[in-house]
Amino acid sequence: EIVLTQSPGTLSLSPGERATLSCRASQSVSGTYFAWYQQKPGQAPRLLVQGVSSRATGIPDRFSGSGSGTDFILTISRLEPEDFAVYYCHQYGRSPLTFGGGTKVEIK
Amino acid sequence: QVQLQESGPGLVKPSQTLSLTCTVSGGSIGSGSYFYNWIRQPAGKGLEWIGRIYTSGNTNYNPSLDGRVTISMDTSENQFSLKLYSVTAADTAVYYCVRDRDSWGQGTLVTVSS
């Protein structure tokens, strides 16, 4: 099983600041089968990025994904008030599919 | 736009079987090339992939569930289903049905308690 470790656990930032979220895999992720989700309280996760760097439909361009192999990053260029949430990384290239433990982005 | 909706009992007794159904609208589950997944999330915790069924009917399951899972599909009803056997309190969670990665149901809370 590919274990995904996200860091930091919590990120305290102000609106307008840049957020950098990391996800490290215990072994190399197959191809580009890597995604990021955003989840707000009481809601289902929302797909932000898949294929490492392809934004999902309707996702603003302030969200960008990058990385390869075992190290992946989600960058939010300028935080908007609606971006404060929990973010999960996800690999779907090898079964069992796995998720990271999440990074909470909170208002400083 | 495809929509998914989970349904099933919100309360299951320990040792019994948890059964959920996901009804898909806006697209036929028997066509295209999609994975239909079940994912769960205990309160305040992260996401756990349970398993999936492909359009062809092939299935994959998370081995962490020790063979307690069956996922099936009914193309005539445009539904796919989850059965989780011999449940315990640790199976209490919000259960989501998901097509591939971008289409999620709203989730349904299942509590395992006597």
Tab-separated table of N, CA, C and O in Angstrom, chain A residues 6-108:
chain	number	residue	atom	x	y	z
A	6	GLN	N	1.032	13.930	4.579
A	6	GLN	CA	0.870	15.343	4.266
A	6	GLN	C	1.515	16.216	5.338
A	6	GLN	O	1.493	15.894	6.521
A	7	SER	N	2.070	17.325	4.887
A	7	SER	CA	2.635	18.299	5.827
A	7	SER	C	2.417	19.710	5.287
A	7	SER	O	2.363	19.914	4.074
A	8	PRO	N	2.268	20.679	6.215
A	8	PRO	CA	2.104	20.457	7.647
A	8	PRO	C	0.700	19.949	7.954
A	8	PRO	O	-0.144	19.908	7.064
A	9	GLY	N	0.467	19.620	9.190
A	9	GLY	CA	-0.873	19.203	9.580
A	9	GLY	C	-1.845	20.363	9.563
A	9	GLY	O	-3.006	20.219	9.169
A	10	THR	N	-1.345	21.511	9.996
A	10	THR	CA	-2.139	22.733	9.994
A	10	THR	C	-1.292	23.869	9.466
A	10	THR	O	-0.104	23.960	9.785
A	11	LEU	N	-1.892	24.709	8.648
A	11	LEU	CA	-1.225	25.862	8.058
A	11	LEU	C	-2.048	27.097	8.422
A	11	LEU	O	-3.224	27.181	8.053
A	12	SER	N	-1.436	28.008	9.176
A	12	SER	CA	-2.142	29.230	9.591
A	12	SER	C	-1.659	30.394	8.747
A	12	SER	O	-0.503	30.799	8.836
A	13	LEU	N	-2.554	30.927	7.933
A	13	LEU	CA	-2.198	31.984	6.991
A	13	LEU	C	-3.306	33.033	6.932
A	13	LEU	O	-4.444	32.779	7.374
A	14	SER	N	-2.973	34.154	6.348
A	14	SER	CA	-3.949	35.238	6.175
A	14	SER	C	-4.440	35.269	4.734
A	14	SER	O	-3.712	34.832	3.823
A	15	PRO	N	-5.648	35.770	4.509
A	15	PRO	CA	-6.116	35.943	3.121
A	15	PRO	C	-5.110	36.752	2.324
A	15	PRO	O	-4.504	37.704	2.823
A	16	GLY	N	-4.897	36.323	1.085
A	16	GLY	CA	-3.935	36.998	0.213
A	16	GLY	C	-2.570	36.345	0.225
A	16	GLY	O	-1.771	36.579	-0.691
A	17	GLU	N	-2.289	35.545	1.236
A	17	GLU	CA	-1.002	34.871	1.312
A	17	GLU	C	-0.976	33.632	0.420
A	17	GLU	O	-2.008	33.125	-0.034
A	18	ARG	N	0.227	33.139	0.217
A	18	ARG	CA	0.441	31.944	-0.595
A	18	ARG	C	0.490	30.724	0.323
A	18	ARG	O	1.112	30.771	1.383
A	19	ALA	N	-0.159	29.645	-0.102
A	19	ALA	CA	-0.153	28.405	0.668
A	19	ALA	C	0.555	27.317	-0.129
A	19	ALA	O	0.287	27.139	-1.325
A	20	THR	N	1.444	26.608	0.557
A	20	THR	CA	2.153	25.494	-0.073
A	20	THR	C	1.929	24.249	0.774
A	20	THR	O	2.358	24.192	1.926
A	21	LEU	N	1.247	23.281	0.199
A	21	LEU	CA	0.910	22.035	0.895
A	21	LEU	C	1.717	20.905	0.262
A	21	LEU	O	1.789	20.798	-0.966
A	22	SER	N	2.267	20.049	1.111
A	22	SER	CA	3.118	18.967	0.629
A	22	SER	C	2.504	17.606	0.894
A	22	SER	O	1.773	17.425	1.869
A	23	CYS	N	2.837	16.675	0.032
A	23	CYS	CA	2.399	15.289	0.193
A	23	CYS	C	3.532	14.391	-0.270
A	23	CYS	O	4.029	14.545	-1.403
A	24	ARG	N	3.959	13.508	0.607
A	24	ARG	CA	5.043	12.585	0.281
A	24	ARG	C	4.509	11.157	0.274
A	24	ARG	O	3.831	10.741	1.222
A	25	ALA	N	4.851	10.418	-0.778
A	25	ALA	CA	4.414	9.032	-0.913
A	25	ALA	C	5.503	8.075	-0.468
A	25	ALA	O	6.695	8.345	-0.666
A	26	SER	N	5.100	6.941	0.117
A	26	SER	CA	6.056	5.950	0.623
A	26	SER	C	6.754	5.199	-0.510
A	26	SER	O	7.802	4.594	-0.298
A	27	GLN	N	6.189	5.251	-1.695
A	27	GLN	CA	6.818	4.699	-2.891
A	27	GLN	C	6.324	5.489	-4.088
A	27	GLN	O	5.328	6.220	-3.993
A	28	SER	N	7.013	5.344	-5.189
A	28	SER	CA	6.701	6.164	-6.351
A	28	SER	C	5.269	5.934	-6.838
A	28	SER	O	4.810	4.793	-6.941
A	29	VAL	N	4.585	7.019	-7.124
A	29	VAL	CA	3.208	6.958	-7.623
A	29	VAL	C	3.226	6.630	-9.112
A	29	VAL	O	3.994	7.219	-9.884
A	30	SER	N	2.383	5.687	-9.511
A	30	SER	CA	2.316	5.265	-10.911
A	30	SER	C	1.880	6.397	-11.827
A	30	SER	O	0.852	7.033	-11.571
A	31	GLY	N	2.643	6.626	-12.866
A	31	GLY	CA	2.278	7.622	-13.863
A	31	GLY	C	2.003	8.972	-13.242
A	31	GLY	O	2.755	9.483	-12.417
A	32	THR	N	0.870	9.540	-13.635
A	32	THR	CA	0.468	10.837	-13.085
A	32	THR	C	-0.835	10.695	-12.324
A	32	THR	O	-1.660	11.594	-12.294
A	33	TYR	N	-1.007	9.559	-11.673
A	33	TYR	CA	-2.278	9.261	-11.012
A	33	TYR	C	-2.307	9.835	-9.609
A	33	TYR	O	-2.317	9.102	-8.604
A	34	PHE	N	-2.329	11.170	-9.558
A	34	PHE	CA	-2.271	11.861	-8.280
A	34	PHE	C	-3.236	13.031	-8.297
A	34	PHE	O	-3.324	13.756	-9.294
A	35	ALA	N	-3.946	13.224	-7.167
A	35	ALA	CA	-4.984	14.252	-7.113
A	35	ALA	C	-4.982	14.972	-5.771
A	35	ALA	O	-4.403	14.495	-4.785
A	36	TRP	N	-5.645	16.110	-5.773
A	36	TRP	CA	-5.860	16.895	-4.549
A	36	TRP	C	-7.344	17.234	-4.430
A	36	TRP	O	-8.015	17.542	-5.425
A	37	TYR	N	-7.822	17.208	-3.175
A	37	TYR	CA	-9.203	17.550	-2.871
A	37	TYR	C	-9.246	18.633	-1.804
A	37	TYR	O	-8.350	18.747	-0.969
A	38	GLN	N	-10.345	19.377	-1.824
A	38	GLN	CA	-10.674	20.340	-0.773
A	38	GLN	C	-11.954	19.868	-0.090
A	38	GLN	O	-12.899	19.440	-0.768
A	39	GLN	N	-11.974	19.939	1.232
A	39	GLN	CA	-13.201	19.576	1.942
A	39	GLN	C	-13.537	20.617	3.004
A	39	GLN	O	-12.680	20.988	3.812
A	40	LYS	N	-14.770	21.053	2.983
A	40	LYS	CA	-15.280	21.983	3.999
A	40	LYS	C	-16.224	21.223	4.916
A	40	LYS	O	-16.777	20.186	4.522
A	41	PRO	N	-16.415	21.706	6.147
A	41	PRO	CA	-17.254	20.990	7.117
A	41	PRO	C	-18.640	20.673	6.575
A	41	PRO	O	-19.307	21.533	5.996
A	42	GLY	N	-19.035	19.416	6.756
A	42	GLY	CA	-20.364	18.996	6.348
A	42	GLY	C	-20.548	18.774	4.866
A	42	GLY	O	-21.661	18.510	4.417
A	43	GLN	N	-19.458	18.883	4.106
A	43	GLN	CA	-19.543	18.712	2.660
A	43	GLN	C	-18.683	17.540	2.197
A	43	GLN	O	-17.727	17.150	2.866
A	44	ALA	N	-19.047	17.013	1.030
A	44	ALA	CA	-18.201	16.016	0.390
A	44	ALA	C	-16.939	16.693	-0.130
A	44	ALA	O	-16.935	17.899	-0.419
A	45	PRO	N	-15.867	15.948	-0.241
A	45	PRO	CA	-14.657	16.515	-0.852
A	45	PRO	C	-14.942	16.990	-2.276
A	45	PRO	O	-15.794	16.437	-2.972
A	46	ARG	N	-14.191	18.009	-2.685
A	46	ARG	CA	-14.300	18.548	-4.037
A	46	ARG	C	-12.959	18.376	-4.723
A	46	ARG	O	-11.919	18.776	-4.175
A	47	LEU	N	-12.980	17.780	-5.912
A	47	LEU	CA	-11.748	17.584	-6.664
A	47	LEU	C	-11.200	18.921	-7.144
A	47	LEU	O	-11.902	19.711	-7.775
A	48	LEU	N	-9.917	19.154	-6.835
A	48	LEU	CA	-9.250	20.365	-7.301
A	48	LEU	C	-8.347	20.082	-8.498
A	48	LEU	O	-8.407	20.774	-9.521
A	49	VAL	N	-7.520	19.049	-8.327
A	49	VAL	CA	-6.478	18.747	-9.310
A	49	VAL	C	-6.392	17.231	-9.471
A	49	VAL	O	-6.498	16.504	-8.481
A	50	GLN	N	-6.219	16.764	-10.683
A	50	GLN	CA	-5.937	15.356	-10.938
A	50	GLN	C	-4.855	15.266	-11.996
A	50	GLN	O	-4.505	16.286	-12.618
A	51	GLY	N	-4.310	14.073	-12.189
A	51	GLY	CA	-3.205	13.942	-13.116
A	51	GLY	C	-2.031	14.826	-12.724
A	51	GLY	O	-1.320	15.347	-13.587
A	52	VAL	N	-1.831	14.987	-11.428
A	52	VAL	CA	-0.776	15.803	-10.799
A	52	VAL	C	-1.023	17.300	-10.941
A	52	VAL	O	-0.922	18.039	-9.959
A	53	SER	N	-1.364	17.769	-12.142
A	53	SER	CA	-1.370	19.214	-12.380
A	53	SER	C	-2.569	19.731	-13.185
A	53	SER	O	-2.606	20.924	-13.507
A	54	SER	N	-3.531	18.880	-13.499
A	54	SER	CA	-4.690	19.318	-14.288
A	54	SER	C	-5.820	19.762	-13.375
A	54	SER	O	-6.368	18.964	-12.612
A	55	ARG	N	-6.161	21.028	-13.467
A	55	ARG	CA	-7.267	21.526	-12.634
A	55	ARG	C	-8.599	20.935	-13.089
A	55	ARG	O	-8.857	20.803	-14.298
A	56	ALA	N	-9.418	20.591	-12.120
A	56	ALA	CA	-10.752	20.078	-12.428
A	56	ALA	C	-11.633	21.218	-12.952
A	56	ALA	O	-11.306	22.395	-12.811
A	57	THR	N	-12.749	20.833	-13.526
A	57	THR	CA	-13.662	21.801	-14.099
A	57	THR	C	-14.099	22.826	-13.063
A	57	THR	O	-14.526	22.466	-11.957
A	58	GLY	N	-13.968	24.103	-13.426
A	58	GLY	CA	-14.454	25.167	-12.562
A	58	GLY	C	-13.514	25.582	-11.449
A	58	GLY	O	-13.846	26.475	-10.658
A	59	ILE	N	-12.342	24.969	-11.359
A	59	ILE	CA	-11.393	25.308	-10.296
A	59	ILE	C	-10.562	26.521	-10.727
A	59	ILE	O	-9.963	26.508	-11.802
A	60	PRO	N	-10.514	27.551	-9.890
A	60	PRO	CA	-9.771	28.768	-10.274
A	60	PRO	C	-8.281	28.507	-10.411
A	60	PRO	O	-7.724	27.601	-9.781
A	61	ASP	N	-7.636	29.360	-11.222
A	61	ASP	CA	-6.228	29.110	-11.543
A	61	ASP	C	-5.277	29.494	-10.411
A	61	ASP	O	-4.051	29.339	-10.569
A	62	ARG	N	-5.804	29.955	-9.297
A	62	ARG	CA	-4.907	30.168	-8.153
A	62	ARG	C	-4.486	28.836	-7.518
A	62	ARG	O	-3.556	28.797	-6.720
A	63	PHE	N	-5.177	27.746	-7.882
A	63	PHE	CA	-4.808	26.412	-7.419
A	63	PHE	C	-3.920	25.750	-8.477
A	63	PHE	O	-4.302	25.687	-9.653
A	64	SER	N	-2.769	25.245	-8.053
A	64	SER	CA	-1.905	24.529	-8.979
A	64	SER	C	-1.238	23.355	-8.286
A	64	SER	O	-0.873	23.439	-7.109
A	65	GLY	N	-1.101	22.272	-9.032
A	65	GLY	CA	-0.459	21.075	-8.516
A	65	GLY	C	0.813	20.786	-9.283
A	65	GLY	O	0.916	21.072	-10.482
A	66	SER	N	1.785	20.213	-8.581
A	66	SER	CA	3.043	19.859	-9.220
A	66	SER	C	3.650	18.668	-8.500
A	66	SER	O	3.176	18.268	-7.425
A	67	GLY	N	4.721	18.144	-9.078
A	67	GLY	CA	5.437	17.056	-8.446
A	67	GLY	C	5.552	15.833	-9.324
A	67	GLY	O	5.021	15.791	-10.437
A	68	SER	N	6.269	14.857	-8.811
A	68	SER	CA	6.448	13.588	-9.503
A	68	SER	C	7.054	12.580	-8.536
A	68	SER	O	7.593	12.972	-7.484
A	69	GLY	N	6.949	11.302	-8.911
A	69	GLY	CA	7.572	10.269	-8.093
A	69	GLY	C	6.936	10.139	-6.721
A	69	GLY	O	5.856	9.582	-6.579
A	70	THR	N	7.618	10.666	-5.721
A	70	THR	CA	7.126	10.550	-4.342
A	70	THR	C	6.802	11.896	-3.705
A	70	THR	O	6.318	11.916	-2.568
A	71	ASP	N	7.050	12.981	-4.374
A	71	ASP	CA	6.845	14.295	-3.754
A	71	ASP	C	5.935	15.178	-4.605
A	71	ASP	O	6.226	15.420	-5.782
A	72	PHE	N	4.863	15.642	-3.967
A	72	PHE	CA	3.842	16.416	-4.662
A	72	PHE	C	3.482	17.656	-3.846
A	72	PHE	O	3.562	17.633	-2.619
A	73	ILE	N	3.099	18.707	-4.554
A	73	ILE	CA	2.784	19.982	-3.916
A	73	ILE	C	1.499	20.544	-4.503
A	73	ILE	O	1.278	20.484	-5.716
A	74	LEU	N	0.669	21.093	-3.616
A	74	LEU	CA	-0.476	21.902	-4.022
A	74	LEU	C	-0.180	23.335	-3.580
A	74	LEU	O	0.108	23.562	-2.408
A	75	THR	N	-0.253	24.256	-4.521
A	75	THR	CA	-0.014	25.667	-4.218
A	75	THR	C	-1.296	26.453	-4.438
A	75	THR	O	-1.970	26.287	-5.470
A	76	ILE	N	-1.620	27.289	-3.466
A	76	ILE	CA	-2.711	28.250	-3.629
A	76	ILE	C	-2.046	29.614	-3.649
A	76	ILE	O	-1.484	30.044	-2.634
A	77	SER	N	-2.073	30.272	-4.795
A	77	SER	CA	-1.219	31.449	-4.990
A	77	SER	C	-1.599	32.609	-4.073
A	77	SER	O	-0.725	33.266	-3.508
A	78	ARG	N	-2.887	32.863	-3.946
A	78	ARG	CA	-3.375	33.926	-3.065
A	78	ARG	C	-4.656	33.429	-2.417
A	78	ARG	O	-5.669	33.227	-3.085
A	79	LEU	N	-4.593	33.235	-1.115
A	79	LEU	CA	-5.739	32.658	-0.412
A	79	LEU	C	-6.936	33.601	-0.408
A	79	LEU	O	-6.835	34.778	-0.049
A	80	GLU	N	-8.072	33.040	-0.812
A	80	GLU	CA	-9.349	33.730	-0.702
A	80	GLU	C	-10.065	33.216	0.547
A	80	GLU	O	-9.764	32.112	1.027
A	81	PRO	N	-11.007	33.980	1.089
A	81	PRO	CA	-11.703	33.528	2.312
A	81	PRO	C	-12.313	32.136	2.177
A	81	PRO	O	-12.335	31.372	3.150
A	82	GLU	N	-12.776	31.778	0.982
A	82	GLU	CA	-13.425	30.477	0.788
A	82	GLU	C	-12.421	29.331	0.678
A	82	GLU	O	-12.829	28.166	0.584
A	83	ASP	N	-11.127	29.618	0.696
A	83	ASP	CA	-10.119	28.563	0.564
A	83	ASP	C	-9.730	27.931	1.901
A	83	ASP	O	-8.990	26.939	1.923
A	84	PHE	N	-10.206	28.487	2.991
A	84	PHE	CA	-9.850	27.933	4.296
A	84	PHE	C	-10.677	26.668	4.520
A	84	PHE	O	-11.911	26.703	4.602
A	85	ALA	N	-9.962	25.545	4.560
A	85	ALA	CA	-10.608	24.233	4.513
A	85	ALA	C	-9.539	23.177	4.785
A	85	ALA	O	-8.395	23.495	5.085
A	86	VAL	N	-9.934	21.908	4.668
A	86	VAL	CA	-8.986	20.797	4.773
A	86	VAL	C	-8.702	20.283	3.355
A	86	VAL	O	-9.625	20.175	2.535
A	87	TYR	N	-7.435	19.965	3.104
A	87	TYR	CA	-7.006	19.493	1.793
A	87	TYR	C	-6.405	18.099	1.925
A	87	TYR	O	-5.614	17.824	2.836
A	88	TYR	N	-6.804	17.225	0.998
A	88	TYR	CA	-6.316	15.852	0.990
A	88	TYR	C	-5.608	15.551	-0.328
A	88	TYR	O	-6.099	15.935	-1.401
A	89	CYS	N	-4.493	14.839	-0.233
A	89	CYS	CA	-3.875	14.297	-1.441
A	89	CYS	C	-4.342	12.853	-1.627
A	89	CYS	O	-4.816	12.206	-0.679
A	90	HIS	N	-4.192	12.329	-2.846
A	90	HIS	CA	-4.791	11.046	-3.194
A	90	HIS	C	-4.037	10.427	-4.353
A	90	HIS	O	-3.762	11.107	-5.354
A	91	GLN	N	-3.677	9.154	-4.213
A	91	GLN	CA	-3.090	8.442	-5.349
A	91	GLN	C	-4.070	7.396	-5.823
A	91	GLN	O	-4.662	6.679	-5.008
A	92	TYR	N	-4.234	7.306	-7.127
A	92	TYR	CA	-5.204	6.363	-7.679
A	92	TYR	C	-4.570	5.501	-8.768
A	92	TYR	O	-5.274	4.938	-9.608
A	93	GLY	N	-3.245	5.375	-8.699
A	93	GLY	CA	-2.552	4.577	-9.702
A	93	GLY	C	-2.358	3.127	-9.313
A	93	GLY	O	-2.084	2.283	-10.167
A	94	ARG	N	-2.480	2.858	-8.023
A	94	ARG	CA	-2.239	1.496	-7.555
A	94	ARG	C	-3.240	1.164	-6.470
A	94	ARG	O	-3.452	1.940	-5.537
A	95	SER	N	-3.840	-0.009	-6.566
A	95	SER	CA	-4.775	-0.453	-5.546
A	95	SER	C	-4.013	-1.071	-4.379
A	95	SER	O	-3.037	-1.814	-4.602
A	96	PRO	N	-4.403	-0.776	-3.113
A	96	PRO	CA	-5.542	0.050	-2.751
A	96	PRO	C	-5.280	1.543	-2.957
A	96	PRO	O	-4.185	2.024	-2.674
A	97	LEU	N	-6.304	2.244	-3.436
A	97	LEU	CA	-6.190	3.680	-3.543
A	97	LEU	C	-6.039	4.245	-2.129
A	97	LEU	O	-6.617	3.711	-1.166
A	98	THR	N	-5.267	5.307	-1.995
A	98	THR	CA	-5.015	5.848	-0.667
A	98	THR	C	-5.090	7.371	-0.652
A	98	THR	O	-4.938	8.024	-1.700
A	99	PHE	N	-5.313	7.896	0.553
A	99	PHE	CA	-5.398	9.329	0.799
A	99	PHE	C	-4.390	9.720	1.866
A	99	PHE	O	-4.072	8.916	2.762
A	100	GLY	N	-3.942	10.963	1.793
A	100	GLY	CA	-3.170	11.510	2.881
A	100	GLY	C	-4.073	11.859	4.057
A	100	GLY	O	-5.298	11.842	3.943
A	101	GLY	N	-3.448	12.181	5.184
A	101	GLY	CA	-4.209	12.467	6.392
A	101	GLY	C	-4.831	13.858	6.434
A	101	GLY	O	-5.630	14.151	7.324
A	102	GLY	N	-4.464	14.703	5.490
A	102	GLY	CA	-5.075	16.020	5.399
A	102	GLY	C	-4.208	17.137	5.953
A	102	GLY	O	-3.417	16.934	6.884
A	103	THR	N	-4.341	18.314	5.361
A	103	THR	CA	-3.759	19.559	5.869
A	103	THR	C	-4.886	20.550	6.041
A	103	THR	O	-5.643	20.804	5.096
A	104	LYS	N	-4.999	21.089	7.253
A	104	LYS	CA	-6.011	22.107	7.503
A	104	LYS	C	-5.396	23.478	7.266
A	104	LYS	O	-4.368	23.818	7.870
A	105	VAL	N	-6.010	24.249	6.400
A	105	VAL	CA	-5.588	25.631	6.168
A	105	VAL	C	-6.548	26.524	6.931
A	105	VAL	O	-7.754	26.574	6.627
A	106	GLU	N	-6.031	27.177	7.967
A	106	GLU	CA	-6.868	27.998	8.825
A	106	GLU	C	-6.465	29.456	8.766
A	106	GLU	O	-5.328	29.795	8.400
A	107	ILE	N	-7.415	30.294	9.154
A	107	ILE	CA	-7.170	31.742	9.130
A	107	ILE	C	-6.299	32.136	10.317
A	107	ILE	O	-6.590	31.779	11.465
A	108	LYS	N	-5.227	32.853	10.011
A	108	LYS	CA	-4.316	33.296	11.059
A	108	LYS	C	-4.898	34.508	11.773
A	108	LYS	O	-5.390	35.445	11.106
